[in-house]
mmCIF file of C-alpha atoms in Angstrom:
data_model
loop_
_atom_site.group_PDB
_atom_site.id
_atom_site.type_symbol
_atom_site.label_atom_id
_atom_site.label_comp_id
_atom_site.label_asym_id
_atom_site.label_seq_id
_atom_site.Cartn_x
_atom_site.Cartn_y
_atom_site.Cartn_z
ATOM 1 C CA UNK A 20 16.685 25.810 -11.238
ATOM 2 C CA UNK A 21 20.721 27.565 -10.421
ATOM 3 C CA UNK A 22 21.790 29.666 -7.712
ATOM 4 C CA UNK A 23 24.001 32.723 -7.966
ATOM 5 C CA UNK A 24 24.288 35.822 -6.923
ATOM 6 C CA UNK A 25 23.168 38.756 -9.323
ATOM 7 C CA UNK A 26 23.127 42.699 -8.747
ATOM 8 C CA UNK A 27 19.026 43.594 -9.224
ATOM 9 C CA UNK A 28 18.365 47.019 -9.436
ATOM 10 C CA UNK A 29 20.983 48.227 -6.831
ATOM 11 C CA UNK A 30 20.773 45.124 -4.301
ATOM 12 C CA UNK A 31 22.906 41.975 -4.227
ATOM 13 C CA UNK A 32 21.207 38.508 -3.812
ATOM 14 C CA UNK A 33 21.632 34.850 -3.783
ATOM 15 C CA UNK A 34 19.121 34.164 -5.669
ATOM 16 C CA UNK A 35 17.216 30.978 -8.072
ATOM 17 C CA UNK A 36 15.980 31.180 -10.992
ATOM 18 C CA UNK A 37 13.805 29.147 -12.527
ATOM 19 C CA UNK A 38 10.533 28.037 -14.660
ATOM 20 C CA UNK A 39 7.072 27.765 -13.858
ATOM 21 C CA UNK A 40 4.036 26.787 -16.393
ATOM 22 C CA UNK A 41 1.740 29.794 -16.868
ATOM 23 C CA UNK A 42 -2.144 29.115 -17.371
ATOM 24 C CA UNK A 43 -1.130 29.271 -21.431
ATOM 25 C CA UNK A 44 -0.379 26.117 -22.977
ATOM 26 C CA UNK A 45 3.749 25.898 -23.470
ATOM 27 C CA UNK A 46 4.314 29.042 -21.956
ATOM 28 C CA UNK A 47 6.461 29.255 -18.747
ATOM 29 C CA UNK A 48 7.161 32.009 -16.046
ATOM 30 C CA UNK A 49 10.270 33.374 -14.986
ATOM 31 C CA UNK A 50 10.216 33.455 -11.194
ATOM 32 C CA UNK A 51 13.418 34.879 -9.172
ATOM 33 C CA UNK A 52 13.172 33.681 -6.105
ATOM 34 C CA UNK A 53 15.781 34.643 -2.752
ATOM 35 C CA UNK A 54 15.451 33.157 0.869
ATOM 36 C CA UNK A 55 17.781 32.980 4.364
ATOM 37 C CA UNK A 56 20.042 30.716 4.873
ATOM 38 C CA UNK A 57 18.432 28.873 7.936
ATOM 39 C CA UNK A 58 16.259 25.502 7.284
ATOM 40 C CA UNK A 59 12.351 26.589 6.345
ATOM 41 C CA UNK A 60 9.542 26.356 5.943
ATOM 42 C CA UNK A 61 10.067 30.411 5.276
ATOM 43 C CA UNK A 62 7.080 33.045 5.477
ATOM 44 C CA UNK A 63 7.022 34.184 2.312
ATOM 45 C CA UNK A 64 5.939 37.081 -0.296
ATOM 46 C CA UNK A 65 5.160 36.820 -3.999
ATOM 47 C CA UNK A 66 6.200 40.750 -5.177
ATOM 48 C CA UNK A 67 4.985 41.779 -8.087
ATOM 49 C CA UNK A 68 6.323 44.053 -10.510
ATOM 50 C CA UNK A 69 4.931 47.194 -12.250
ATOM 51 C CA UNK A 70 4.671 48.402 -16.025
ATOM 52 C CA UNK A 71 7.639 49.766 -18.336
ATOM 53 C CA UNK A 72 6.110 53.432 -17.922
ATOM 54 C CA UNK A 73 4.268 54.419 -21.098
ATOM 55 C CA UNK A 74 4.724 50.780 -22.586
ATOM 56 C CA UNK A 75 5.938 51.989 -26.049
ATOM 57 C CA UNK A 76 9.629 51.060 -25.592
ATOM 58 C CA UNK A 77 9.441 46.904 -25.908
ATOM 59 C CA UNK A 78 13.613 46.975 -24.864
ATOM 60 C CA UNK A 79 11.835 47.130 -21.493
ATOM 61 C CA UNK A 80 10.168 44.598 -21.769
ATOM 62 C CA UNK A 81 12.669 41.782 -21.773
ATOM 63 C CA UNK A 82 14.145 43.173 -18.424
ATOM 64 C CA UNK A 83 13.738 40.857 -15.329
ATOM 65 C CA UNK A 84 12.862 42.748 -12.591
ATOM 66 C CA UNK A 85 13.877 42.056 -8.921
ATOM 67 C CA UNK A 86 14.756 45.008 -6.925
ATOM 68 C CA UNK A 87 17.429 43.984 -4.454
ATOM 69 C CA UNK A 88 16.165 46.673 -1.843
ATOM 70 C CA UNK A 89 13.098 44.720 -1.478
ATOM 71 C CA UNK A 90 14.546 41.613 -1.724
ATOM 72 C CA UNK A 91 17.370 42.208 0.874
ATOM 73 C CA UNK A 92 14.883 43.727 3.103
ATOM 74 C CA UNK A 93 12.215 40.798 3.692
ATOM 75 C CA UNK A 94 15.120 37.972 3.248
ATOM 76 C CA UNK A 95 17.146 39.932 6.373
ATOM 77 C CA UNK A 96 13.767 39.628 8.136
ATOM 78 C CA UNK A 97 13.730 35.694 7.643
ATOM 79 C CA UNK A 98 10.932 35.859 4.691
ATOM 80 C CA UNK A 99 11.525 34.211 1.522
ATOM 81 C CA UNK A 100 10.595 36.457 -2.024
ATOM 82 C CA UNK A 101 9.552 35.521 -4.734
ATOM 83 C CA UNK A 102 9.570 37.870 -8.200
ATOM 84 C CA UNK A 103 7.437 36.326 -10.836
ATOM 85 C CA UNK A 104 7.882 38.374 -14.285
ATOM 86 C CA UNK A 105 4.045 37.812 -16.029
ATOM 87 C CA UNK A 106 3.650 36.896 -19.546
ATOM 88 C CA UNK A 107 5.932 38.629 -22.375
ATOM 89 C CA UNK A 108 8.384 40.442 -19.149
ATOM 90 C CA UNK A 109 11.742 39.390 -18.084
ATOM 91 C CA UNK A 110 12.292 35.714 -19.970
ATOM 92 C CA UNK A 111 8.810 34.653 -19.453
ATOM 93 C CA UNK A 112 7.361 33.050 -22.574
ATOM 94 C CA UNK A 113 4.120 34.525 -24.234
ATOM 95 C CA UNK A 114 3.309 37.914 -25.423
ATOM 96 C CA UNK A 115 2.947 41.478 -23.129
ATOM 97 C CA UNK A 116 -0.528 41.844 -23.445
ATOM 98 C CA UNK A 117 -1.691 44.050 -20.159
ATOM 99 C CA UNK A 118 -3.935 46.422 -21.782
ATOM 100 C CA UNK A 119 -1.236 47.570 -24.879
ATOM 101 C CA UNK A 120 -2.635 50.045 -27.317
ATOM 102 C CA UNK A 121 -3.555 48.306 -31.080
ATOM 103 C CA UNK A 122 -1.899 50.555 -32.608
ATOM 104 C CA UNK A 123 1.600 49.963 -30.409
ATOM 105 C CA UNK A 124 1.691 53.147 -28.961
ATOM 106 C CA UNK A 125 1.727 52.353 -25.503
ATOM 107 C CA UNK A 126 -1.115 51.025 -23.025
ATOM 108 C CA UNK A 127 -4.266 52.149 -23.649
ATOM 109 C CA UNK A 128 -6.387 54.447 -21.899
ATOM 110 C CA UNK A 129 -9.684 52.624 -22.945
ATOM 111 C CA UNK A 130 -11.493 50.813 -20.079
ATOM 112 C CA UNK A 131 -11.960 47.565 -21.854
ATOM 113 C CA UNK A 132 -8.935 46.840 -22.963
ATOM 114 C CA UNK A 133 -6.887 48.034 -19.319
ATOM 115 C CA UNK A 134 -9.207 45.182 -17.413
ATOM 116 C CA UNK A 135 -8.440 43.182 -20.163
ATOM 117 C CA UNK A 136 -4.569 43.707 -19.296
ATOM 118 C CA UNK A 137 -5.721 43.243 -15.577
ATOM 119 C CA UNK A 138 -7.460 40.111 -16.161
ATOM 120 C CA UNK A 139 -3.972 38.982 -17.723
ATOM 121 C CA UNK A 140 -2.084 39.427 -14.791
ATOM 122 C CA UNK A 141 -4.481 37.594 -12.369
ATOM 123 C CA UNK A 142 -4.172 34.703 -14.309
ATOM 124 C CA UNK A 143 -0.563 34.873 -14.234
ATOM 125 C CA UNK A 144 -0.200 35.200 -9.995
ATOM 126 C CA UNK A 145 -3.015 32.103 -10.047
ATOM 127 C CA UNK A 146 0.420 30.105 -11.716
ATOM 128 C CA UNK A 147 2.534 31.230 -8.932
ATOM 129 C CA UNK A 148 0.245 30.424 -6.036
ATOM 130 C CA UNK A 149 -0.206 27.215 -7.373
ATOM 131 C CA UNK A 150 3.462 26.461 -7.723
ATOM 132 C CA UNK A 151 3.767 28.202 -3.710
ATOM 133 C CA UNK A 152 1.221 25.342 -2.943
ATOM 134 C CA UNK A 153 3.774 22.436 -3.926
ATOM 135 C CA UNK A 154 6.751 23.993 -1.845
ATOM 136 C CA UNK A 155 7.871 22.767 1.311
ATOM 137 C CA UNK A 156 10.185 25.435 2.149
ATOM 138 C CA UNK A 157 6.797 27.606 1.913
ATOM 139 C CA UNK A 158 5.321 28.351 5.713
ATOM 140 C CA UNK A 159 1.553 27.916 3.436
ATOM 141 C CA UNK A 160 0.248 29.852 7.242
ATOM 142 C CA UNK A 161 1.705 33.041 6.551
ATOM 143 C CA UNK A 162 1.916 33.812 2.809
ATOM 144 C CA UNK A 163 1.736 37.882 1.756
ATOM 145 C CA UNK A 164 1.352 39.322 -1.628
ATOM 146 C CA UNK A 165 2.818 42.821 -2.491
ATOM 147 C CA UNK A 166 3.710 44.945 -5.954
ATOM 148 C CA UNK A 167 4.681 48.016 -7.057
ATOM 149 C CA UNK A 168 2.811 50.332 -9.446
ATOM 150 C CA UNK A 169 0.779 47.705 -11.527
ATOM 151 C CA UNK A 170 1.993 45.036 -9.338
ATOM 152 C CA UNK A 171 0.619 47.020 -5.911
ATOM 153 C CA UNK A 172 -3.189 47.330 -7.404
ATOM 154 C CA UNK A 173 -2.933 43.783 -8.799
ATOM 155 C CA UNK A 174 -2.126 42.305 -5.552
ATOM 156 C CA UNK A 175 -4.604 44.434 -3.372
ATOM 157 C CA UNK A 176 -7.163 43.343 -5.699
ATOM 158 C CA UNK A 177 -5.818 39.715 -6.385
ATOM 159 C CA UNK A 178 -5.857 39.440 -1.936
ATOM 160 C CA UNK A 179 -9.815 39.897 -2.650
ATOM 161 C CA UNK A 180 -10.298 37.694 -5.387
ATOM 162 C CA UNK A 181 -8.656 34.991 -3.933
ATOM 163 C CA UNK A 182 -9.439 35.277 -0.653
ATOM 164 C CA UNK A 183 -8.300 33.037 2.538
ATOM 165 C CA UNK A 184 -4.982 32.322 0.406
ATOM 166 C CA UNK A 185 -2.769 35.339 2.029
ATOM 167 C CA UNK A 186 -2.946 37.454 5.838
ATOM 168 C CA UNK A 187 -1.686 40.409 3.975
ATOM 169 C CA UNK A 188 -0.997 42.577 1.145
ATOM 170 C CA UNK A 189 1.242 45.640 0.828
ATOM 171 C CA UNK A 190 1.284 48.133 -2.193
ATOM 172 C CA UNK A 191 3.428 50.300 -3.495
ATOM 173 C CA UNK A 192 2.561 53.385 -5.366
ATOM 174 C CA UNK A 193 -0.504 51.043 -6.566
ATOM 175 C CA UNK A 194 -2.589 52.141 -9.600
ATOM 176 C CA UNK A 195 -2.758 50.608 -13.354
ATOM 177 C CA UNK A 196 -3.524 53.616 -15.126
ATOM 178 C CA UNK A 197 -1.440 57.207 -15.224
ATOM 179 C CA UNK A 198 -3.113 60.099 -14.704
ATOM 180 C CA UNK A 199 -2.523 60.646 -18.422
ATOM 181 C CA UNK A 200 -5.436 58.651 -18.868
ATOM 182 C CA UNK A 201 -8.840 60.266 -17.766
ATOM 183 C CA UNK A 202 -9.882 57.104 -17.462
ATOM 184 C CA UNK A 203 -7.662 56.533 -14.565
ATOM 185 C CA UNK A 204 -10.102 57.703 -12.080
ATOM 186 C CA UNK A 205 -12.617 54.577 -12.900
ATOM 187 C CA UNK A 206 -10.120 52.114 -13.903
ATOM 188 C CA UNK A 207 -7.874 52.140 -10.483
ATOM 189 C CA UNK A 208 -10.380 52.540 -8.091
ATOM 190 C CA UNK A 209 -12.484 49.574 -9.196
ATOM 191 C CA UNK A 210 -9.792 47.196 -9.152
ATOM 192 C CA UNK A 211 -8.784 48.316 -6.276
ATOM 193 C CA UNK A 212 -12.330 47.590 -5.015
ATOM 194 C CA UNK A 213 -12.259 43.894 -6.249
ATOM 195 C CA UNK A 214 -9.667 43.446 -2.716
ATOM 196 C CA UNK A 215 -11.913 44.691 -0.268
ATOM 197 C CA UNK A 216 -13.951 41.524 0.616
ATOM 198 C CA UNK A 217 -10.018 39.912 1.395
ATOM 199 C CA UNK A 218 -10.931 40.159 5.292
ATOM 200 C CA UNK A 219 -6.779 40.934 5.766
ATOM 201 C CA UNK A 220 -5.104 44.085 7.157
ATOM 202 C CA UNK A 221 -3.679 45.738 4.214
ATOM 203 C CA UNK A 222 -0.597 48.580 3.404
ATOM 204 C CA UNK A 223 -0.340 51.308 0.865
ATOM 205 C CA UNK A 224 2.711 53.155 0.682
ATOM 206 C CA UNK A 225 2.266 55.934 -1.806
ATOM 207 C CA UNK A 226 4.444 59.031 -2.409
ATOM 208 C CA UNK A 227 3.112 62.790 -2.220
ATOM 209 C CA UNK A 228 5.038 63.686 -5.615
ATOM 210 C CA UNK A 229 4.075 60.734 -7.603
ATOM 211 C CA UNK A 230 4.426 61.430 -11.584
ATOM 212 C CA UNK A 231 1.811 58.991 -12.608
ATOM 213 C CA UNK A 232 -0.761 59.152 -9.386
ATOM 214 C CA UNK A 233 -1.900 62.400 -7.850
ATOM 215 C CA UNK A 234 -1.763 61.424 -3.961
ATOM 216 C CA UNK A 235 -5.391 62.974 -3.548
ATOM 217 C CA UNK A 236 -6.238 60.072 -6.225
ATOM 218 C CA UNK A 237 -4.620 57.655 -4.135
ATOM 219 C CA UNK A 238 -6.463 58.435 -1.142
ATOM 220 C CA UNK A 239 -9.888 58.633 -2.545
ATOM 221 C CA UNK A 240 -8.870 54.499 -3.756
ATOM 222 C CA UNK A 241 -7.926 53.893 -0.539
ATOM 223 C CA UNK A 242 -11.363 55.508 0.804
ATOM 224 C CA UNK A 243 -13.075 53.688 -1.579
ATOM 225 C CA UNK A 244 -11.477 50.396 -0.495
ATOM 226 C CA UNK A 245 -12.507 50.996 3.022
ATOM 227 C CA UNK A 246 -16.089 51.502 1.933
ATOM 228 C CA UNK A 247 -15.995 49.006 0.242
ATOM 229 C CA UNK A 248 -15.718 46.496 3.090
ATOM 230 C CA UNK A 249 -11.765 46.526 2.632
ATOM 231 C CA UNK A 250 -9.122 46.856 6.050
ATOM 232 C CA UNK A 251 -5.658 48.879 5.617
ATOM 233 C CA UNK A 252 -3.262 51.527 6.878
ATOM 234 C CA UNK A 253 -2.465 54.481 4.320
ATOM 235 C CA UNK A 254 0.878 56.139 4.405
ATOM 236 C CA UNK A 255 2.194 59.103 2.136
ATOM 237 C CA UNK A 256 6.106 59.599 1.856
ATOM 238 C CA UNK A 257 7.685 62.388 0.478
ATOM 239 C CA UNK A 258 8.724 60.678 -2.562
ATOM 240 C CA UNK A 259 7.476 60.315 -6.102
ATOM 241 C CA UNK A 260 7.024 56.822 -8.007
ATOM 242 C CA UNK A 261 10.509 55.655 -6.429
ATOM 243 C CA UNK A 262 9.226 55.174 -3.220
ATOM 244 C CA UNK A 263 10.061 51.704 -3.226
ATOM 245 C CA UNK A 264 14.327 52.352 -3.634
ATOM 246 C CA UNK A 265 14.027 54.744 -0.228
ATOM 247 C CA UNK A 266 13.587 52.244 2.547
ATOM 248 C CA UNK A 267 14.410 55.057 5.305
ATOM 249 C CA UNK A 268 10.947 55.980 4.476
ATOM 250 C CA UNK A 269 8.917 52.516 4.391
ATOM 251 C CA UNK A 270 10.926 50.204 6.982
ATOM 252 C CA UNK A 271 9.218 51.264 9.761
ATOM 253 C CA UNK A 272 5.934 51.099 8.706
ATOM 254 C CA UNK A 273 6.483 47.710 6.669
ATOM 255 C CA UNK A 274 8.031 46.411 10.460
ATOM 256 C CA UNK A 275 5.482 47.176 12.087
ATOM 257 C CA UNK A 276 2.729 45.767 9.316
ATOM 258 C CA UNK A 277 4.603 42.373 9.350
ATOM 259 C CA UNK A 278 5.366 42.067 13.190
ATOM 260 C CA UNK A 279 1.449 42.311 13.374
ATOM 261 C CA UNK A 280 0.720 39.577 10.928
ATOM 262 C CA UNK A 281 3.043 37.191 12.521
ATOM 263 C CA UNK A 282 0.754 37.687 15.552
ATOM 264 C CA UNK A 283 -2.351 37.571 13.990
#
């Protein structure tokens, strides 16, 4: 584990980096990781990140991913962050495997294969709860989960499927398959489903103008979460798939969502 501080996607952090063992044997996570300066135990949020758009360019791949504005923003507000890059992303060991095509053209719009790629990635978060469970500077009370894209759906649905381990989860521009896919429209809305039995207040951020998700799709997930048994606030920006990099339009809401989980 070091300490420096690196310029992530626009934002500057002190941040660690280190290793964590993944569920695969010999193959370890990358995990960037920033928190304030003050003595902890910190709240904190695991973030997870999304996919390299159509998947068919594997320079993407080896990019760590750790957007500053996110980082900055929860570290300011006394939370510490974590970014865990999954299997075959960043300098995590293993290969990408969440949902590819065969035939390396991309991910795959088959329904097998996506949950497949899904099922990957909850195996990978199951690593970084359990190395949040051996931390001392970890406030275990008041743990969140939260993603972009891929990483939004996984951790609505990963809330669900592990439930009594976090008081809330906040997505961004959640979904793991494009429009591009027909299959989209069965896919995303019964992952999202597997995070309505969580029993936590929930936040989706989603932009009106998103490339990949039509915001009438994102709706009808989030209607289908409620029905589903699941709690959360909805809230469309006008934004695309950037959302995330506009804060002026999510700071509010997000200050608002975490003020009520601290009194929860």
């Amino acid at each position: 584990m070091y300490s420096q501080s690196i310029n992530f996607d626009g934002g500057i952090l002190k941040v660690e980096k280190f290793f964590i063992p993944s569920s695969e044997a010999g193959t370890q996570l990358e995990i960037v990781t920033a928190k304030p300066q003050h003595q902890g135990p910190f709240p904190t949020i695991i973030f997870n990140h999304g996919s390299t758009g159509r998947g068919h360019n594997k320079s993407l791949y080896s990019r760590t991913v750790s957007p500053g504005v996110v980082g900055d923003y929860f570290v300011e507000r006394g939370w510490m962050i974590l970014f865990p890059q999954r299997r075959g992303r960043g300098k995590s060991g293993g290969n990408y495997g969440e949902g590819l095509a065969r035939d390396g053209s991309g991910y795959s719009c088959n329904v097998e294969i996506a949950i497949a790629g899904f099922e990957r990635a909850v195996e990978d978060v199951d690593a970084v709860v359990r190395h949040l469970r051996e931390r001392s500077d970890v406030d275990q009370s008041q743990l969140v989960v939260g993603g972009v894209s891929r990483g939004g759906i996984l951790s609505i649905a990963y809330a669900g499927m592990r439930p009594n381990t976090f008081r809330g989860a906040i997505n961004f521009n959640g979904g793991w398959l494009g429009k591009a896919c027909s299959s989209h429209e069965f896919v995303n809305p019964s992952i999202f489903e597997r995070g309505a039995s969580a029993g936590i207040p929930t936040l989706w951020l989603h932009g009106s103008y998103d490339q990949y998700y039509r915001i009438e799709h994102c709706r009808e997930n989030f209607e289908r979460f409620l029905l589903a048994g699941g709690q959360g606030t909805f809230i469309a920006a006008s934004a695309g798939h950037a959302l995330m990099f506009k804060p002026a339009l999510w700071t509010n809401p997000v200050d608002q969502y975490i003020a009520a989980l601290s009194k929860g």
